[in-house]
Amino acid sequence: MNSVTVRVPAKVNLQLAVGPLRDDGYHDLVNVFHAVSIFDEVTATAETGMTVRVEGESADQVPEDGDNLAIRAASALAGHAGRSYGVNLVIRKAIPVAGGMAGGSADAAAALVACNELWGLGLPLEDLMEIAADIGSDVPFALLGGTAVGTGRGERLTPLEVSGTFHWVFALAEGGLSTATVYAECDRLREAGGERVAWPRAAEPLLAALRAGDAEALGAALSNDLQPAAVMLRGSLARTLAAGREYGALGALVSGSGPTCAFLAGSAAHASELAASLKEADVARDVIIAHGPVPGPVPGPVPA
Ligand code: ATP
């Protein structure tokens, strides 16, 4: 085999609870991840060196050198195997770059799965998860897919039971937001407000809504502690969120560190209507309909 293609989904955070700032500069999180049907595609082809090319959505904003998270993942896997493997990776991006949907982490996860297959390593998921956690805290979930709660920095994962399918509309913004800047702004706002930061916990109503497949209850339970910071840094998001609520979204929130906004709809038809209204209102660079949860990356023929 000299070429493997893997399709990998974006994520939205259904709950992102940010605990107090730790001594190591990270925060303890409770992060309910949900994989949705916006996919990047990564093709790994056998080659002597390690190279990457990026095509599609905002490709010019993604590094094509050793800083690319997919190349870092491939190098880490080769290191783990103790061999000097080579690969050429072609990434076709549909996940918005620096959009709070973990596109870079998704590409890293896809590269791990593709190279594991290409190089015939046959490593089990647990080994790939360990390598993934060293690359970034969102990478282990990108390998897993579905819906899961992450604790620690988000990397300790427990899959969650979910009934049915949820329908989403995503409003993409012009330009990205740096995750580090959004966390710093969150710390600044909390300090300025004299806020005593509680230990983060998974919200029981949210877990119950997922188990029951109850979109209305899920919409009411969505929460993101980074949202005030993202809105402070990008004032236009307040208008985007308000427009989605006004057009009947069951829930509206900033996805991760933003600036993408996520809106929950009651059905596929409701999602189409909501997307049309948001387009008409001109509150986003682009509007995408998706559903979740979807499975994580697997090698093999990419569905049409
Ligand atoms: P998260 O939701 O995990 O905070 P994000 O979705 O906001 O992340 P990404 O799209 O993952 O952000 O990109 C963050 C930065 O990482 C970008 O500015 C980009 O330069 C860099 N990067 C490195 N490799 C990749 C990649 N394969 N795809 C996208 N961005 C990458």
Tab-separated table of C-alpha atoms in Angstrom, residues 5-301:
chain	number	residue	atom	x	y	z
A	5	THR	CA	-6.850	8.614	2.890
A	6	VAL	CA	-8.604	9.379	6.175
A	7	ARG	CA	-11.576	11.682	6.767
A	8	VAL	CA	-11.728	13.381	10.173
A	9	PRO	CA	-14.501	15.462	11.784
A	10	ALA	CA	-14.504	18.870	13.504
A	11	LYS	CA	-15.750	19.230	17.081
A	12	VAL	CA	-17.961	21.595	18.991
A	13	ASN	CA	-17.789	21.892	22.783
A	14	LEU	CA	-21.236	21.378	24.311
A	15	GLN	CA	-19.870	22.404	27.707
A	16	LEU	CA	-16.515	24.053	28.308
A	17	ALA	CA	-16.028	24.683	32.023
A	18	VAL	CA	-12.724	26.416	32.782
A	19	GLY	CA	-11.341	25.963	36.303
A	20	PRO	CA	-8.811	28.132	38.144
A	21	LEU	CA	-5.450	28.877	36.510
A	22	ARG	CA	-2.894	26.217	37.575
A	23	ASP	CA	0.757	26.828	38.470
A	24	ASP	CA	1.826	25.300	35.134
A	25	GLY	CA	-0.186	27.922	33.223
A	26	TYR	CA	-2.941	25.500	32.160
A	27	HIS	CA	-6.507	25.314	33.492
A	28	ASP	CA	-8.379	22.266	34.699
A	29	LEU	CA	-11.258	21.808	32.302
A	30	VAL	CA	-14.457	19.899	31.938
A	31	ASN	CA	-14.909	19.671	28.233
A	32	VAL	CA	-17.865	17.920	26.606
A	33	PHE	CA	-16.677	17.286	23.038
A	34	HIS	CA	-19.091	16.439	20.220
A	35	ALA	CA	-17.828	15.455	16.738
A	36	VAL	CA	-19.823	17.006	13.874
A	37	SER	CA	-20.046	16.348	10.134
A	38	ILE	CA	-17.594	18.972	8.876
A	39	PHE	CA	-14.602	16.982	7.636
A	40	ASP	CA	-10.965	17.511	6.700
A	41	GLU	CA	-9.381	14.811	4.533
A	42	VAL	CA	-5.767	13.713	4.924
A	43	THR	CA	-3.977	11.568	2.317
A	44	ALA	CA	-0.694	9.986	3.366
A	45	THR	CA	1.632	8.760	0.569
A	46	ALA	CA	4.919	6.917	1.103
A	47	GLU	CA	7.933	9.173	0.483
A	48	THR	CA	11.468	9.470	1.795
A	49	GLY	CA	11.154	12.831	3.639
A	50	MET	CA	8.284	14.385	5.660
A	51	THR	CA	6.315	16.930	3.614
A	52	VAL	CA	2.831	18.456	3.743
A	53	ARG	CA	0.601	20.385	1.348
A	54	VAL	CA	-2.620	22.110	2.434
A	55	GLU	CA	-5.586	22.744	0.105
A	56	GLY	CA	-9.065	24.240	0.516
A	57	GLU	CA	-10.649	26.403	3.247
A	58	SER	CA	-8.145	29.095	4.414
A	59	ALA	CA	-5.197	26.861	3.392
A	60	ASP	CA	-2.939	29.936	3.250
A	61	GLN	CA	-3.263	30.285	7.059
A	62	VAL	CA	-1.898	26.807	7.751
A	63	PRO	CA	1.866	26.127	7.954
A	64	GLU	CA	3.335	23.731	5.367
A	65	ASP	CA	6.426	22.845	7.397
A	66	GLY	CA	7.327	21.063	10.650
A	67	ASP	CA	4.911	23.347	12.575
A	68	ASN	CA	1.938	21.685	10.889
A	69	LEU	CA	0.243	19.545	13.542
A	70	ALA	CA	-0.223	16.661	11.080
A	71	ILE	CA	3.532	16.555	10.370
A	72	ARG	CA	4.242	16.744	14.115
A	73	ALA	CA	1.917	13.772	14.598
A	74	ALA	CA	3.551	11.745	11.799
A	75	SER	CA	7.030	12.487	13.230
A	76	ALA	CA	5.916	11.506	16.749
A	77	LEU	CA	4.506	8.220	15.409
A	78	ALA	CA	7.731	7.433	13.502
A	79	GLY	CA	9.676	8.258	16.696
A	80	HIS	CA	7.447	5.932	18.728
A	81	ALA	CA	8.058	3.147	16.191
A	82	GLY	CA	11.809	3.882	16.322
A	83	ARG	CA	12.127	4.073	12.535
A	84	SER	CA	12.942	6.884	10.077
A	85	TYR	CA	9.728	6.578	8.044
A	86	GLY	CA	8.828	9.217	5.472
A	87	VAL	CA	5.462	10.497	4.251
A	88	ASN	CA	3.852	13.150	2.083
A	89	LEU	CA	0.606	14.441	3.618
A	90	VAL	CA	-2.026	16.275	1.591
A	91	ILE	CA	-4.640	17.978	3.790
A	92	ARG	CA	-7.920	19.097	2.192
A	93	LYS	CA	-9.377	21.532	4.722
A	94	ALA	CA	-13.075	22.185	5.248
A	95	ILE	CA	-12.827	22.799	9.006
A	96	PRO	CA	-12.410	26.555	9.605
A	97	VAL	CA	-8.812	27.444	10.584
A	98	ALA	CA	-8.382	28.904	14.109
A	99	GLY	CA	-12.171	28.687	14.360
A	100	GLY	CA	-12.542	26.899	17.712
A	101	MET	CA	-13.408	23.610	15.977
A	102	ALA	CA	-10.042	21.878	16.546
A	103	GLY	CA	-9.125	21.572	12.863
A	104	GLY	CA	-5.398	21.291	13.524
A	105	SER	CA	-5.995	18.600	16.153
A	106	ALA	CA	-8.263	16.769	13.700
A	107	ASP	CA	-5.515	16.747	11.062
A	108	ALA	CA	-3.017	15.440	13.634
A	109	ALA	CA	-5.407	12.604	14.548
A	110	ALA	CA	-5.991	11.787	10.869
A	111	ALA	CA	-2.228	11.716	10.233
A	112	LEU	CA	-1.751	9.251	13.120
A	113	VAL	CA	-4.437	6.928	11.751
A	114	ALA	CA	-3.236	7.240	8.131
A	115	CYS	CA	0.474	6.695	8.904
A	116	ASN	CA	-0.270	3.817	11.296
A	117	GLU	CA	-1.932	2.120	8.303
A	118	LEU	CA	0.532	3.270	5.619
A	119	TRP	CA	3.556	2.074	7.573
A	120	GLY	CA	1.821	-1.160	8.605
A	121	LEU	CA	2.449	-0.494	12.311
A	122	GLY	CA	-0.898	-1.871	13.517
A	123	LEU	CA	-0.733	0.127	16.773
A	124	PRO	CA	-3.939	-0.090	18.851
A	125	LEU	CA	-6.053	3.000	19.587
A	126	GLU	CA	-4.685	3.230	23.176
A	127	ASP	CA	-1.115	3.711	21.855
A	128	LEU	CA	-2.261	6.324	19.328
A	129	MET	CA	-4.165	8.114	22.155
A	130	GLU	CA	-0.948	8.405	24.185
A	131	ILE	CA	0.989	9.877	21.270
A	132	ALA	CA	-2.000	12.173	20.570
A	133	ALA	CA	-2.015	13.579	24.140
A	134	ASP	CA	1.618	14.700	23.722
A	135	ILE	CA	0.734	16.652	20.569
A	136	GLY	CA	-2.169	18.641	22.044
A	137	SER	CA	-5.014	18.352	24.532
A	138	ASP	CA	-7.741	18.211	21.819
A	139	VAL	CA	-5.994	15.504	19.730
A	140	PRO	CA	-7.118	12.428	21.762
A	141	PHE	CA	-10.781	13.362	21.268
A	142	ALA	CA	-10.168	13.927	17.562
A	143	LEU	CA	-9.048	10.268	17.398
A	144	LEU	CA	-12.092	9.047	19.316
A	145	GLY	CA	-14.996	11.011	17.757
A	146	GLY	CA	-18.593	10.630	18.958
A	147	THR	CA	-19.347	12.541	22.162
A	148	ALA	CA	-17.080	12.402	25.205
A	149	VAL	CA	-16.246	14.286	28.362
A	150	GLY	CA	-12.624	15.343	28.794
A	151	THR	CA	-11.047	16.292	32.111
A	152	GLY	CA	-7.570	17.499	33.107
A	153	ARG	CA	-6.478	19.665	30.172
A	154	GLY	CA	-9.247	17.929	28.205
A	155	GLU	CA	-7.168	14.858	27.333
A	156	ARG	CA	-8.571	12.327	29.859
A	157	LEU	CA	-11.647	11.097	28.032
A	158	THR	CA	-14.810	9.191	28.889
A	159	PRO	CA	-17.189	8.445	25.979
A	160	LEU	CA	-20.790	9.528	26.645
A	161	GLU	CA	-24.029	7.779	25.855
A	162	VAL	CA	-26.053	9.736	23.270
A	163	SER	CA	-29.455	8.967	21.728
A	164	GLY	CA	-30.173	9.975	18.152
A	165	THR	CA	-28.686	12.768	16.093
A	166	PHE	CA	-28.491	16.496	16.798
A	167	HIS	CA	-28.733	19.104	14.021
A	168	TRP	CA	-26.422	22.102	14.014
A	169	VAL	CA	-25.783	25.309	12.139
A	170	PHE	CA	-22.310	26.870	12.309
A	171	ALA	CA	-21.684	30.546	11.577
A	172	LEU	CA	-18.099	31.041	10.391
A	173	ALA	CA	-16.365	34.336	11.132
A	174	GLU	CA	-13.853	36.341	9.125
A	175	GLY	CA	-10.371	35.491	10.490
A	176	GLY	CA	-9.543	33.332	13.504
A	177	LEU	CA	-8.994	33.829	17.238
A	178	SER	CA	-5.880	32.532	18.997
A	179	THR	CA	-6.789	29.989	21.680
A	180	ALA	CA	-4.018	31.302	23.999
A	181	THR	CA	-5.278	34.897	23.653
A	182	VAL	CA	-8.849	33.850	24.498
A	183	TYR	CA	-7.715	31.980	27.651
A	184	ALA	CA	-5.627	35.015	28.698
A	185	GLU	CA	-8.659	37.280	28.201
A	186	CYS	CA	-10.800	34.868	30.243
A	187	ASP	CA	-8.253	35.088	33.118
A	188	ARG	CA	-8.153	38.888	32.823
A	189	LEU	CA	-11.956	39.253	32.908
A	190	ARG	CA	-12.207	36.939	35.916
A	191	GLU	CA	-9.540	38.833	37.818
A	192	ALA	CA	-11.051	42.213	36.963
A	193	GLY	CA	-14.458	40.976	38.145
A	194	GLY	CA	-13.005	39.519	41.379
A	195	GLU	CA	-14.640	36.231	40.408
A	196	ARG	CA	-13.970	33.174	42.622
A	197	VAL	CA	-13.537	30.391	40.085
A	198	ALA	CA	-15.312	27.147	40.941
A	199	TRP	CA	-13.888	23.667	40.315
A	200	PRO	CA	-15.275	22.573	36.920
A	201	ARG	CA	-17.935	19.842	36.838
A	202	ALA	CA	-19.891	18.193	34.026
A	203	ALA	CA	-23.448	19.609	34.028
A	204	GLU	CA	-25.917	16.832	34.877
A	205	PRO	CA	-28.810	18.370	32.822
A	206	LEU	CA	-26.530	18.353	29.765
A	207	LEU	CA	-25.585	14.687	30.218
A	208	ALA	CA	-29.257	13.781	30.755
A	209	ALA	CA	-30.274	15.669	27.576
A	210	LEU	CA	-27.642	13.755	25.563
A	211	ARG	CA	-28.787	10.394	26.968
A	212	ALA	CA	-32.415	11.230	26.174
A	213	GLY	CA	-31.691	12.721	22.722
A	214	ASP	CA	-33.636	15.808	23.876
A	215	ALA	CA	-32.568	18.736	21.664
A	216	GLU	CA	-34.614	21.319	23.571
A	217	ALA	CA	-33.031	20.357	26.903
A	218	LEU	CA	-29.584	20.202	25.300
A	219	GLY	CA	-30.039	23.683	23.835
A	220	ALA	CA	-30.849	25.064	27.292
A	221	ALA	CA	-27.832	23.306	28.869
A	222	LEU	CA	-25.088	24.394	26.401
A	223	SER	CA	-22.385	26.486	28.101
A	224	ASN	CA	-18.936	27.864	27.389
A	225	ASP	CA	-16.856	29.706	30.011
A	226	LEU	CA	-14.662	31.112	27.203
A	227	GLN	CA	-17.618	32.836	25.539
A	228	PRO	CA	-17.409	36.187	27.412
A	229	ALA	CA	-13.709	36.423	26.500
A	230	ALA	CA	-14.296	35.534	22.836
A	231	VAL	CA	-17.139	38.089	22.612
A	232	MET	CA	-14.975	40.732	24.322
A	233	LEU	CA	-12.217	40.148	21.733
A	234	ARG	CA	-14.630	39.940	18.784
A	235	GLY	CA	-17.622	42.199	19.552
A	236	SER	CA	-19.490	41.163	16.370
A	237	LEU	CA	-20.101	37.674	17.857
A	238	ALA	CA	-22.749	39.143	20.207
A	239	ARG	CA	-24.813	40.081	17.145
A	240	THR	CA	-24.312	36.693	15.491
A	241	LEU	CA	-25.419	34.832	18.660
A	242	ALA	CA	-28.426	37.135	19.127
A	243	ALA	CA	-29.495	36.612	15.493
A	244	GLY	CA	-29.424	32.808	15.890
A	245	ARG	CA	-31.545	32.971	19.058
A	246	GLU	CA	-33.961	35.372	17.392
A	247	TYR	CA	-34.397	32.957	14.449
A	248	GLY	CA	-35.381	30.151	16.809
A	249	ALA	CA	-32.161	28.248	17.657
A	250	LEU	CA	-32.728	25.941	20.642
A	251	GLY	CA	-29.298	26.958	21.912
A	252	ALA	CA	-26.489	29.253	20.775
A	253	LEU	CA	-22.852	29.407	21.846
A	254	VAL	CA	-19.348	30.208	20.749
A	255	SER	CA	-17.555	26.991	19.706
A	256	GLY	CA	-14.489	26.433	21.922
A	257	SER	CA	-12.285	29.521	21.824
A	258	GLY	CA	-14.259	30.892	18.820
A	259	PRO	CA	-14.914	32.764	16.665
A	260	THR	CA	-17.215	30.132	15.059
A	261	CYS	CA	-20.721	30.225	16.594
A	262	ALA	CA	-22.810	27.046	16.958
A	263	PHE	CA	-26.622	26.919	16.886
A	264	LEU	CA	-28.690	23.876	17.784
A	265	ALA	CA	-31.785	23.151	15.688
A	266	GLY	CA	-34.710	20.818	16.429
A	267	SER	CA	-34.534	18.901	13.125
A	268	ALA	CA	-32.751	18.832	9.763
A	269	ALA	CA	-35.531	21.021	8.293
A	270	HIS	CA	-35.218	23.506	11.175
A	271	ALA	CA	-31.432	23.638	10.599
A	272	SER	CA	-32.007	24.528	6.904
A	273	GLU	CA	-34.408	27.330	7.837
A	274	LEU	CA	-32.088	28.665	10.518
A	275	ALA	CA	-29.112	28.592	8.138
A	276	ALA	CA	-31.104	30.485	5.475
A	277	SER	CA	-32.140	33.156	8.024
A	278	LEU	CA	-28.561	33.591	9.261
A	279	LYS	CA	-27.294	33.933	5.666
A	280	GLU	CA	-29.984	36.484	4.928
A	281	ALA	CA	-29.098	38.462	8.083
A	282	ASP	CA	-25.478	38.666	6.886
A	283	VAL	CA	-23.998	38.030	10.350
A	284	ALA	CA	-21.355	35.512	9.254
A	285	ARG	CA	-18.707	34.917	6.566
A	286	ASP	CA	-20.350	31.584	5.794
A	287	VAL	CA	-23.004	29.304	7.284
A	288	ILE	CA	-22.668	25.498	7.397
A	289	ILE	CA	-25.224	22.829	8.343
A	290	ALA	CA	-23.918	19.722	10.111
A	291	HIS	CA	-25.025	16.914	12.414
A	292	GLY	CA	-23.510	15.020	15.301
A	293	PRO	CA	-22.302	12.886	16.812
A	294	VAL	CA	-20.198	11.315	14.040
A	295	PRO	CA	-17.429	8.687	14.431
A	296	GLY	CA	-13.724	9.505	14.564
A	297	PRO	CA	-11.244	8.876	11.722
A	298	VAL	CA	-10.834	5.430	10.166
A	299	PRO	CA	-8.671	4.538	7.181
A	300	GLY	CA	-10.480	3.378	4.078
A	301	PRO	CA	-12.622	4.645	1.212
